[in-house]
Short mmCIF file of C-alpha atoms and ligand atoms in Angstrom, two decimals:
data_model
loop_
_atom_site.label_atom_id
_atom_site.label_comp_id
_atom_site.label_asym_id
_atom_site.label_seq_id
_atom_site.Cartn_x
_atom_site.Cartn_y
_atom_site.Cartn_z
CA MET A 1 0.00 0.00 0.00
CA ASP A 2 1.45 3.44 -0.83
CA LYS A 3 2.24 5.73 2.11
CA LEU A 4 -0.50 8.24 1.34
CA LYS A 5 -3.15 5.52 1.19
CA GLU A 6 -1.87 3.90 4.38
CA ARG A 7 -1.97 7.25 6.22
CA PHE A 8 -5.50 7.92 4.96
CA TYR A 9 -6.73 4.52 6.09
CA GLN A 10 -5.11 4.71 9.53
CA ASN A 11 -6.36 8.26 10.19
CA ALA A 12 -9.86 7.48 8.96
CA GLN A 13 -10.45 4.62 11.40
CA ALA A 14 -11.37 6.82 14.37
CA MET A 15 -13.77 8.91 12.27
CA VAL A 16 -15.45 5.86 10.77
CA ALA A 17 -15.93 4.37 14.26
CA ASP A 18 -17.37 7.66 15.49
CA ILE A 19 -19.79 7.91 12.52
CA LYS A 20 -21.00 4.34 13.01
CA ALA A 21 -21.47 4.75 16.77
CA PHE A 22 -23.36 8.02 16.27
CA GLN A 23 -25.63 6.38 13.71
CA LYS A 24 -26.38 3.46 16.00
CA GLU A 25 -27.05 5.52 19.12
CA ASN A 26 -29.25 8.12 17.38
CA ALA A 27 -31.05 6.15 14.70
CA ASP A 28 -34.54 7.29 15.85
CA LYS A 29 -33.77 10.96 16.54
CA LYS A 30 -35.75 13.40 14.34
CA VAL A 31 -33.82 16.25 12.72
CA GLY A 32 -36.43 17.97 10.54
CA GLU A 33 -39.74 17.89 8.74
CA TYR A 34 -40.71 18.65 5.19
CA ASN A 35 -43.75 20.00 3.43
CA VAL A 36 -45.64 19.50 0.17
CA SER A 37 -43.84 22.35 -1.64
CA GLN A 38 -40.52 20.65 -0.97
CA ILE A 39 -41.73 17.36 -2.43
CA TYR A 40 -42.73 19.14 -5.64
CA GLY A 41 -39.86 21.61 -5.40
CA GLY A 42 -36.82 19.47 -6.09
CA MET A 43 -36.45 18.39 -2.43
CA HIS A 44 -34.82 21.74 -1.61
CA GLY A 45 -33.98 22.00 2.07
CA ILE A 46 -34.63 18.32 2.82
CA ILE A 47 -31.49 16.90 4.39
CA GLY A 48 -31.26 13.35 3.12
CA LEU A 49 -27.60 12.85 2.37
CA ILE A 50 -24.30 12.56 4.20
CA THR A 51 -21.37 14.43 2.67
CA GLU A 52 -18.24 14.74 4.76
CA THR A 53 -16.05 16.78 2.43
CA SER A 54 -17.82 20.17 2.53
CA LYS A 55 -20.90 22.01 3.81
CA LEU A 56 -22.71 24.93 2.19
CA ASP A 57 -24.07 27.69 4.39
CA PRO A 58 -26.74 29.87 2.72
CA GLU A 59 -25.28 33.11 4.08
CA GLU A 60 -21.60 32.32 4.31
CA GLY A 61 -20.98 30.00 1.37
CA ILE A 62 -18.98 26.83 1.18
CA ARG A 63 -16.71 25.45 3.91
CA PHE A 64 -14.36 22.62 3.00
CA ARG A 65 -13.89 20.50 6.14
CA GLY A 66 -14.69 23.64 8.10
CA TYR A 67 -12.54 26.14 6.14
CA THR A 68 -13.93 28.99 4.02
CA ILE A 69 -12.46 29.92 0.63
CA PRO A 70 -10.63 33.03 1.95
CA GLU A 71 -9.15 30.91 4.74
CA LEU A 72 -7.98 28.29 2.26
CA ARG A 73 -6.46 30.87 -0.07
CA GLU A 74 -4.43 31.87 2.98
CA LYS A 75 -3.64 28.49 4.52
CA LEU A 76 -3.26 25.92 1.74
CA PRO A 77 0.26 25.34 0.41
CA ARG A 78 1.20 27.06 -2.85
CA ALA A 79 3.61 26.16 -5.60
CA GLN A 80 7.08 27.59 -5.13
CA GLY A 81 6.83 31.22 -6.18
CA GLY A 82 3.07 30.77 -6.72
CA PHE A 83 0.31 32.91 -5.27
CA GLU A 84 -2.74 30.64 -5.30
CA PRO A 85 -3.27 27.34 -3.46
CA LEU A 86 -2.50 24.07 -5.16
CA PRO A 87 -5.70 22.06 -5.71
CA GLU A 88 -3.86 18.95 -4.50
CA GLY A 89 -4.13 20.62 -1.07
CA ILE A 90 -7.90 20.92 -1.05
CA PHE A 91 -8.15 17.27 -2.11
CA TYR A 92 -5.84 16.26 0.76
CA LEU A 93 -7.94 18.32 3.17
CA MET A 94 -11.23 16.82 2.00
CA LEU A 95 -9.89 13.28 2.01
CA MET A 96 -7.83 13.36 5.22
CA ASN A 97 -9.83 15.93 7.19
CA ASP A 98 -6.50 17.61 7.89
CA LEU A 99 -4.74 20.70 6.50
CA PRO A 100 -1.78 19.54 4.41
CA THR A 101 1.81 20.69 4.65
CA PHE A 102 3.72 21.54 1.48
CA ASP A 103 5.28 18.05 1.57
CA ASP A 104 1.83 16.43 1.82
CA VAL A 105 0.70 18.34 -1.23
CA MET A 106 3.80 17.35 -3.16
CA GLU A 107 3.15 13.73 -2.21
CA VAL A 108 -0.35 13.92 -3.74
CA SER A 109 1.01 15.73 -6.79
CA ASN A 110 3.74 13.12 -7.41
CA ASN A 111 1.28 10.30 -6.79
CA TRP A 112 -1.07 11.68 -9.46
CA ALA A 113 1.80 12.30 -11.88
CA ARG A 114 2.73 8.61 -11.61
CA ARG A 115 -0.86 7.53 -12.30
CA ALA A 116 -1.59 9.89 -15.21
CA ILE A 117 -1.32 7.40 -18.05
CA VAL A 118 -4.47 7.40 -20.18
CA PRO A 119 -5.15 4.22 -22.19
CA LYS A 120 -5.01 4.72 -25.97
CA HIS A 121 -8.57 3.60 -26.63
CA VAL A 122 -9.88 6.61 -24.69
CA PHE A 123 -8.38 8.91 -27.32
CA THR A 124 -9.79 6.66 -30.05
CA VAL A 125 -13.27 7.10 -28.56
CA ILE A 126 -12.87 10.89 -28.56
CA ASP A 127 -11.49 10.85 -32.11
CA ALA A 128 -14.44 8.80 -33.33
CA MET A 129 -16.92 11.55 -32.49
CA PRO A 130 -17.75 14.40 -34.89
CA LEU A 131 -16.11 17.75 -34.22
CA HIS A 132 -19.42 19.41 -33.42
CA THR A 133 -19.88 17.16 -30.35
CA HIS A 134 -20.14 19.26 -27.20
CA PRO A 135 -16.94 19.03 -25.09
CA MET A 136 -18.96 17.89 -22.06
CA THR A 137 -20.34 14.95 -24.04
CA LEU A 138 -16.79 13.98 -25.02
CA PHE A 139 -15.62 14.41 -21.42
CA SER A 140 -18.34 12.15 -20.07
CA MET A 141 -17.67 9.56 -22.82
CA ALA A 142 -13.94 9.62 -22.14
CA ILE A 143 -14.52 9.03 -18.42
CA GLU A 144 -16.75 6.08 -19.24
CA ALA A 145 -14.16 4.77 -21.70
CA MET A 146 -11.59 4.78 -18.88
CA GLN A 147 -13.86 2.45 -16.91
CA THR A 148 -12.06 -0.48 -18.55
CA GLU A 149 -9.34 0.25 -15.97
CA SER A 150 -11.54 0.06 -12.89
CA GLU A 151 -9.85 -1.73 -9.99
CA PHE A 152 -13.12 -1.79 -8.06
CA THR A 153 -15.01 -3.55 -10.83
CA LYS A 154 -12.23 -6.16 -11.11
CA ALA A 155 -12.16 -6.67 -7.35
CA TYR A 156 -15.94 -6.98 -7.14
CA ARG A 157 -15.96 -9.62 -9.86
CA ASN A 158 -13.34 -11.49 -7.84
CA GLY A 159 -15.55 -11.39 -4.76
CA ILE A 160 -14.12 -8.60 -2.59
CA ALA A 161 -15.60 -8.26 0.93
CA LYS A 162 -17.65 -5.17 1.73
CA LYS A 163 -15.20 -3.93 4.38
CA ASP A 164 -12.53 -3.68 1.66
CA TYR A 165 -14.56 -1.76 -0.95
CA TRP A 166 -12.81 1.47 -0.08
CA ASP A 167 -9.41 0.13 -1.18
CA PRO A 168 -9.95 -0.39 -4.95
CA THR A 169 -12.23 2.68 -4.88
CA TYR A 170 -9.27 4.69 -3.59
CA GLU A 171 -7.19 3.34 -6.51
CA ASP A 172 -9.89 4.23 -9.05
CA VAL A 173 -10.34 7.71 -7.59
CA MET A 174 -6.63 8.52 -7.60
CA ASN A 175 -6.17 7.15 -11.13
CA LEU A 176 -9.22 8.98 -12.45
CA ILE A 177 -8.28 12.35 -10.92
CA ALA A 178 -4.71 11.92 -12.19
CA ARG A 179 -5.94 11.30 -15.74
CA LEU A 180 -8.70 13.91 -16.03
CA PRO A 181 -6.48 16.87 -17.05
CA ARG A 182 -4.88 14.81 -19.84
CA VAL A 183 -8.26 13.76 -21.23
CA ALA A 184 -9.74 17.25 -20.82
CA ALA A 185 -6.75 18.87 -22.56
CA TYR A 186 -6.95 16.31 -25.37
CA ILE A 187 -10.58 17.28 -25.97
CA TYR A 188 -9.63 20.97 -26.10
CA ARG A 189 -6.75 20.46 -28.53
CA ARG A 190 -8.83 18.15 -30.73
CA LEU A 191 -11.72 20.57 -31.02
CA TYR A 192 -9.92 23.89 -31.07
CA ARG A 193 -6.22 23.37 -31.90
CA GLU A 194 -6.33 21.26 -35.06
CA ASP A 195 -5.83 18.01 -33.19
CA LYS A 196 -2.29 19.01 -32.20
CA HIS A 197 -1.66 17.59 -28.76
CA ILE A 198 0.81 18.41 -26.02
CA GLU A 199 2.38 15.70 -23.88
CA PRO A 200 2.08 16.02 -20.09
CA ASP A 201 5.04 17.29 -18.11
CA PRO A 202 5.25 15.13 -14.97
CA LYS A 203 7.39 17.74 -13.21
CA LEU A 204 4.49 20.18 -13.11
CA ASP A 205 1.76 20.22 -10.47
CA TRP A 206 -1.71 18.97 -11.45
CA ALA A 207 -3.17 22.38 -12.38
CA ALA A 208 -0.03 23.72 -14.06
CA ASN A 209 0.24 20.54 -16.11
CA TYR A 210 -3.38 20.97 -17.24
CA ALA A 211 -2.64 24.55 -18.35
CA HIS A 212 0.51 23.28 -20.09
CA MET A 213 -1.37 20.53 -21.97
CA LEU A 214 -4.07 23.01 -23.01
CA GLY A 215 -1.28 25.08 -24.55
CA TYR A 216 -1.22 27.93 -22.00
CA ASP A 217 2.21 27.65 -20.48
CA THR A 218 2.36 31.04 -18.79
CA LEU A 219 2.66 31.73 -15.06
CA GLU A 220 -0.56 33.75 -15.24
CA VAL A 221 -2.72 30.92 -16.62
CA LYS A 222 -1.14 28.40 -14.24
CA ARG A 223 -1.98 30.72 -11.34
CA LEU A 224 -5.57 31.09 -12.54
CA MET A 225 -5.87 27.34 -13.10
CA ARG A 226 -4.76 26.63 -9.51
CA LEU A 227 -7.42 28.98 -8.16
CA TYR A 228 -10.08 27.74 -10.59
CA LEU A 229 -9.49 24.06 -9.79
CA THR A 230 -9.49 24.81 -6.06
CA ILE A 231 -12.69 26.84 -5.80
CA HIS A 232 -14.83 24.55 -7.99
CA ALA A 233 -13.77 21.40 -6.11
CA ASP A 234 -16.89 20.72 -4.04
CA HIS A 235 -20.22 22.25 -2.99
CA GLU A 236 -21.61 19.75 -0.47
CA GLY A 237 -23.61 16.73 -1.63
CA GLY A 238 -26.99 17.90 -2.90
CA ASN A 239 -25.98 19.74 -6.10
CA VAL A 240 -26.81 17.86 -9.28
CA SER A 241 -23.29 16.66 -10.16
CA ALA A 242 -22.33 15.53 -6.65
CA HIS A 243 -25.71 14.00 -6.03
CA SER A 244 -25.79 12.13 -9.37
CA ALA A 245 -22.34 10.69 -8.71
CA HIS A 246 -23.35 9.74 -5.18
CA LEU A 247 -26.61 8.15 -6.33
CA VAL A 248 -24.98 6.08 -9.07
CA GLY A 249 -22.09 5.21 -6.75
CA SER A 250 -24.53 3.94 -4.15
CA ALA A 251 -25.41 1.06 -6.50
CA LEU A 252 -21.69 0.12 -6.30
CA SER A 253 -21.05 1.46 -9.78
CA ASP A 254 -17.34 2.27 -9.81
CA ALA A 255 -15.76 5.73 -9.68
CA TYR A 256 -15.69 6.08 -13.48
CA LEU A 257 -19.37 5.26 -13.99
CA SER A 258 -20.35 7.39 -11.00
CA TYR A 259 -18.32 10.39 -12.06
CA ALA A 260 -19.53 10.22 -15.67
CA ALA A 261 -23.08 10.40 -14.29
CA GLY A 262 -22.06 13.46 -12.29
CA MET A 263 -20.64 15.08 -15.42
CA ASN A 264 -23.88 14.51 -17.31
CA GLY A 265 -25.58 16.51 -14.57
CA LEU A 266 -22.91 19.22 -14.58
CA ALA A 267 -23.57 19.64 -18.32
CA GLY A 268 -27.05 21.07 -17.62
CA PRO A 269 -27.49 24.85 -18.12
CA LEU A 270 -28.99 25.34 -14.66
CA HIS A 271 -25.84 23.81 -13.16
CA GLY A 272 -22.26 23.80 -14.50
CA LEU A 273 -23.06 24.78 -18.07
CA ALA A 274 -24.06 28.18 -16.72
CA ASN A 275 -20.40 29.29 -17.05
CA GLN A 276 -20.73 28.88 -20.84
CA GLU A 277 -24.20 30.44 -20.84
CA VAL A 278 -22.92 33.57 -19.06
CA ILE A 279 -20.45 34.36 -21.84
CA LEU A 280 -23.02 33.51 -24.52
CA TRP A 281 -25.52 35.83 -22.85
CA ILE A 282 -22.92 38.62 -22.67
CA LYS A 283 -22.10 38.15 -26.36
CA HIS A 284 -25.78 38.27 -27.30
CA MET A 285 -26.15 41.44 -25.25
CA GLN A 286 -23.20 43.09 -27.00
CA LYS A 287 -24.58 42.08 -30.40
CA ASP A 288 -28.12 43.15 -29.57
CA LEU A 289 -26.95 46.54 -28.31
CA ASP A 290 -24.31 46.79 -31.01
CA CYS A 291 -21.65 47.80 -28.53
CA GLU A 292 -18.78 46.17 -26.61
CA SER A 293 -19.20 48.12 -23.38
CA PRO A 294 -22.85 48.87 -22.69
CA THR A 295 -23.78 51.36 -19.98
CA ASN A 296 -25.41 50.17 -16.75
CA GLU A 297 -28.71 51.52 -18.05
CA GLN A 298 -28.38 49.47 -21.26
CA ILE A 299 -27.46 46.36 -19.22
CA SER A 300 -30.53 46.94 -17.07
CA GLN A 301 -32.79 47.10 -20.16
CA TYR A 302 -31.23 43.92 -21.56
CA VAL A 303 -31.71 42.07 -18.25
CA LYS A 304 -35.39 43.04 -18.28
CA LYS A 305 -35.70 41.95 -21.92
CA THR A 306 -34.13 38.55 -21.14
CA MET A 307 -36.56 38.06 -18.27
CA ALA A 308 -39.53 39.17 -20.37
CA GLU A 309 -38.60 36.48 -22.91
CA GLY A 310 -39.01 33.90 -20.16
CA LYS A 311 -35.29 33.13 -19.82
CA VAL A 312 -33.04 33.06 -16.78
CA ILE A 313 -30.10 35.40 -16.21
CA PRO A 314 -27.23 32.90 -16.24
CA GLY A 315 -24.75 33.07 -13.37
CA TYR A 316 -27.34 34.51 -10.97
CA GLY A 317 -29.39 32.72 -8.32
CA HIS A 318 -28.76 29.57 -6.33
CA ALA A 319 -30.80 26.82 -4.77
CA VAL A 320 -29.07 27.16 -1.38
CA LEU A 321 -26.93 30.33 -1.28
CA ARG A 322 -28.62 33.57 -0.24
CA LYS A 323 -25.63 35.92 -0.66
CA THR A 324 -22.94 36.61 -3.26
CA ASP A 325 -21.10 33.34 -3.81
CA PRO A 326 -17.65 33.55 -2.16
CA ARG A 327 -16.30 31.77 -5.23
CA PHE A 328 -17.47 34.79 -7.28
CA THR A 329 -15.78 37.10 -4.78
CA ALA A 330 -12.53 35.11 -4.92
CA GLN A 331 -12.46 35.49 -8.71
CA MET A 332 -13.29 39.19 -8.49
CA ASP A 333 -10.43 39.57 -6.03
CA PHE A 334 -8.13 37.64 -8.40
CA ALA A 335 -9.08 39.96 -11.26
CA LYS A 336 -8.44 43.08 -9.17
CA LYS A 337 -5.12 41.75 -7.89
CA TYR A 338 -3.58 40.41 -11.07
CA ILE A 339 -5.41 41.90 -14.05
CA GLY A 340 -5.64 45.52 -15.04
CA PHE A 341 -8.61 46.81 -16.99
CA ASP A 342 -10.28 44.18 -19.15
CA PRO A 343 -13.51 45.05 -20.98
CA VAL A 344 -15.27 41.71 -20.39
CA ILE A 345 -14.25 41.54 -16.71
CA ASP A 346 -15.38 45.16 -16.30
CA LEU A 347 -18.71 44.22 -17.88
CA VAL A 348 -19.08 41.25 -15.51
CA HIS A 349 -18.45 43.58 -12.54
CA ARG A 350 -21.01 46.09 -13.81
CA ILE A 351 -23.56 43.33 -14.42
CA TYR A 352 -23.01 42.55 -10.71
CA GLU A 353 -24.05 46.14 -9.89
CA VAL A 354 -27.14 45.98 -12.11
CA VAL A 355 -28.64 42.48 -11.84
CA PRO A 356 -29.22 41.89 -8.08
CA PRO A 357 -31.59 44.86 -7.56
CA ILE A 358 -33.63 43.80 -10.61
CA LEU A 359 -33.86 40.13 -9.63
CA GLY A 360 -34.44 41.17 -6.00
CA SER A 361 -37.42 43.29 -7.02
CA ILE A 362 -39.15 40.20 -8.48
CA GLY A 363 -40.56 38.60 -5.37
CA LYS A 364 -40.20 34.97 -6.42
CA ILE A 365 -36.40 34.79 -6.91
CA LYS A 366 -34.90 33.65 -3.61
CA ASN A 367 -31.32 34.65 -4.36
CA PRO A 368 -30.59 37.61 -6.66
CA TRP A 369 -26.80 37.33 -6.18
CA PRO A 370 -24.14 35.93 -8.53
CA ASN A 371 -22.85 32.38 -8.30
CA VAL A 372 -19.42 31.03 -9.30
CA ASP A 373 -20.35 30.84 -12.99
CA ALA A 374 -21.00 34.56 -13.34
CA HIS A 375 -17.27 35.31 -13.28
CA SER A 376 -15.18 32.36 -14.39
CA GLY A 377 -15.56 32.74 -18.18
CA ALA A 378 -14.39 36.36 -18.15
CA LEU A 379 -11.11 35.39 -16.45
CA LEU A 380 -10.50 32.61 -18.96
CA MET A 381 -11.24 34.97 -21.85
CA HIS A 382 -8.75 37.46 -20.48
CA TYR A 383 -6.01 34.88 -21.00
CA GLY A 384 -7.23 33.99 -24.48
CA ILE A 385 -9.22 30.86 -23.62
CA ASN A 386 -12.21 32.02 -25.64
CA GLU A 387 -13.87 28.69 -26.42
CA TYR A 388 -16.75 29.05 -23.98
CA ASP A 389 -18.32 25.70 -24.91
CA TYR A 390 -15.33 24.16 -23.18
CA TYR A 391 -15.58 25.98 -19.82
CA THR A 392 -17.74 23.36 -18.09
CA VAL A 393 -15.09 20.71 -18.75
CA MET A 394 -12.69 22.71 -16.54
CA PHE A 395 -15.38 22.83 -13.85
CA GLY A 396 -15.67 19.03 -14.26
CA VAL A 397 -11.94 18.45 -13.80
CA SER A 398 -12.11 20.33 -10.52
CA ARG A 399 -15.38 18.89 -9.17
CA ALA A 400 -13.78 15.42 -9.21
CA LEU A 401 -11.71 16.38 -6.16
CA GLY A 402 -14.63 16.64 -3.76
CA VAL A 403 -17.09 14.22 -5.28
CA LEU A 404 -14.54 11.41 -5.58
CA ALA A 405 -12.97 12.02 -2.15
CA GLN A 406 -16.53 11.59 -0.85
CA LEU A 407 -16.95 8.35 -2.82
CA ILE A 408 -14.00 6.85 -0.90
CA TRP A 409 -15.65 7.93 2.36
CA SER A 410 -18.99 6.48 1.26
CA ARG A 411 -17.30 3.11 0.69
CA LEU A 412 -15.34 3.30 3.93
CA VAL A 413 -18.45 4.01 5.99
CA GLY A 414 -20.45 1.47 3.96
CA LEU A 415 -23.29 3.82 2.96
CA PRO A 416 -26.24 1.89 1.50
CA ILE A 417 -27.89 2.06 -1.89
CA GLU A 418 -29.85 5.31 -2.21
CA ARG A 419 -33.58 4.82 -2.59
CA PRO A 420 -35.80 7.76 -1.54
CA GLY A 421 -39.54 7.23 -1.68
CA SER A 422 -41.83 8.89 -4.20
CA ILE A 423 -45.57 9.41 -4.15
CA THR A 424 -48.39 10.10 -6.60
CA THR A 425 -50.36 13.35 -6.38
CA ASP A 426 -53.52 11.34 -5.56
CA LEU A 427 -51.89 9.66 -2.59
CA LEU A 428 -50.29 12.88 -1.44
CA LYS A 429 -53.73 14.58 -1.48
CA LYS A 430 -55.09 11.80 0.72
CA LYS A 431 -52.17 12.06 3.11
CA VAL A 432 -52.59 15.84 3.39
CA ALA A 433 -56.36 15.52 3.93
CA THR A 434 -55.91 13.10 6.81
CA SER A 435 -52.81 14.75 8.30
CA THR A 436 -53.11 16.07 11.83
CA GLN A 437 -49.67 17.68 11.72
CA LYS A 438 -49.33 21.46 11.88
CA PRO A 439 -48.07 22.96 8.57
CA VAL A 440 -44.32 23.44 8.33
CA GLU A 441 -44.15 27.13 7.54
CA LYS A 442 -40.75 27.63 5.99
CA ALA A 443 -38.46 25.22 4.19
CA ALA A 444 -35.23 24.71 6.06
CA THR A 445 -32.22 25.57 3.97
N1 CMX B 501 -32.95 34.53 -13.69
C1 CMX B 501 -34.29 34.51 -13.86
N2 CMX B 501 -35.13 33.82 -13.08
C2 CMX B 501 -34.59 33.14 -12.05
C3 CMX B 501 -33.23 33.16 -11.78
C4 CMX B 501 -32.38 33.87 -12.66
N3 CMX B 501 -31.07 33.89 -12.54
N4 CMX B 501 -32.99 32.40 -10.69
C5 CMX B 501 -34.18 31.92 -10.28
N5 CMX B 501 -35.15 32.36 -11.12
C6 CMX B 501 -36.57 32.00 -11.09
C7 CMX B 501 -36.72 30.48 -11.20
O1 CMX B 501 -36.61 30.06 -12.56
C8 CMX B 501 -38.07 30.26 -10.56
O2 CMX B 501 -39.05 30.63 -11.50
P1 CMX B 501 -40.46 29.84 -11.58
O3 CMX B 501 -41.06 29.95 -10.21
O4 CMX B 501 -41.20 30.57 -12.65
O5 CMX B 501 -40.12 28.43 -11.95
C9 CMX B 501 -38.08 31.29 -9.44
O6 CMX B 501 -37.13 32.31 -9.83
C10 CMX B 501 -37.68 30.75 -8.08
O7 CMX B 501 -36.43 30.15 -8.20
P2 CMX B 501 -35.48 30.02 -6.91
O8 CMX B 501 -36.20 29.22 -5.89
O9 CMX B 501 -34.96 31.35 -6.53
O10 CMX B 501 -34.26 29.21 -7.54
P3 CMX B 501 -34.13 27.65 -7.75
O11 CMX B 501 -33.56 27.07 -6.51
O12 CMX B 501 -35.38 27.06 -8.30
O13 CMX B 501 -33.06 27.60 -8.93
C11 CMX B 501 -31.04 28.09 -10.04
C12 CMX B 501 -31.70 27.85 -8.69
C13 CMX B 501 -29.54 28.20 -9.86
C14 CMX B 501 -31.33 26.88 -10.96
C15 CMX B 501 -31.63 29.38 -10.65
O14 CMX B 501 -31.29 30.46 -9.82
C16 CMX B 501 -31.16 29.64 -12.07
O15 CMX B 501 -31.77 29.13 -13.02
N6 CMX B 501 -30.07 30.47 -12.25
C17 CMX B 501 -29.50 30.69 -13.56
C18 CMX B 501 -28.65 29.52 -13.98
C19 CMX B 501 -27.39 29.42 -13.17
O16 CMX B 501 -26.66 30.39 -12.99
N7 CMX B 501 -27.05 28.21 -12.70
C20 CMX B 501 -25.77 27.95 -12.01
C21 CMX B 501 -25.92 27.66 -10.53
C22 CMX B 501 -24.59 27.35 -9.91
C23 CMX B 501 -24.05 26.04 -10.37
O17 CMX B 501 -24.69 25.00 -10.08
O18 CMX B 501 -23.02 25.98 -11.04
#
């Protein structure tokens, strides 16, 4: 067993024992109630999942194992001479429940570099698809194609005991995360750089190597990539990508099948695809108004027009958050710190001045503030990564860190197959008619 895996397993034992004892002692304790609007309303606010890696607070934003994004930008180890945390660090934190040292982060980085060999047939699968295929479709297909390498699936076929499931899952997770940047960069170069590919450089950290393979070998893009891959890494368990991966994983589908399912969810425009939609929406606005830098008044009119057409304003709103997303703020801070004036970034910042009061004035929208996707495309465009159809793939490379760290924990704790109940409207009407319970007034968040 490699040292990192051994340390993880030894450290995790006390936590696993604690989780199991807690479950046993408190199995009948009630922690909440739900109402009819939640059943119809996408189960918002119903806590029905365990996710150890991170927790989302509606007012404060995400905490990874208890740490906020500003705290992590301060505390996580950076590359030598670098200014943003290395994403290997946030993975270590989520997996180990412990802040890593620089050496710990290097250990993860070297471990992934050793595992980053993508089988040839994965590239053949990508090459077989037409060039107009969406990058997220290719990404999901490539992840599924890598499933031929699953250690878990092999072990299960050979009759592995339940208590050992975590072990080949750990192998799959580490191999998959190690290989994602190579596959993602291959997709980019195939679609947008005439199929001219760049070999990985095993001396580089995970994020820098991704930037290198994409063809952006500058310090600036590597710095952005480290921040980008850190802040998108996890958002507790109920979001569509994490939840899809968790659900599929609960049937003992391996890490590849589970993560591909998550990526199919991330590819939806109400979730991860919103980063592409934001730039598309901005481009349509510029075209419609026939100007690169519309005034705040023009932006306001365009926002109202978009709403009147029955469309959403991409990058705004959230199912849980009720304030500006700290991931948006981190990117705004990055732009202010490292980038001078940029017309698209300036536009994104002015949209931030204009949109919240308009959305806030429409009673039904619970959160008028920007989410992570409102900003990320503008930063990428600043460095010349203009292919906005590709942006969600980058989100997908990052999201693996949290979702797959959680999959190892799910196996270690032995979480069961997920199977929530459903009900017909007829039966629900009968239940409500005969219910003696007092109405639950407000959905918990
Ligand atoms: N623009 C216009 N209308 C919006 C809106 C927005 N940005 N956000 C919410 N609304 C609307 C909803 O569509 C809903 O309308 P109906 O009642 O007519 O169906 C109403 O306001 C209430 O929605 P809500 O409870 O405030 O929000 P939900 O939890 O239902 O949806 C989200 C959350 C993110 C899907 C929604 O805010 C949205 O569509 N935003 C735009 C897309 C986006 O940026 N998604 C990325 C989210 C972050 C991520 O996962 O990456």
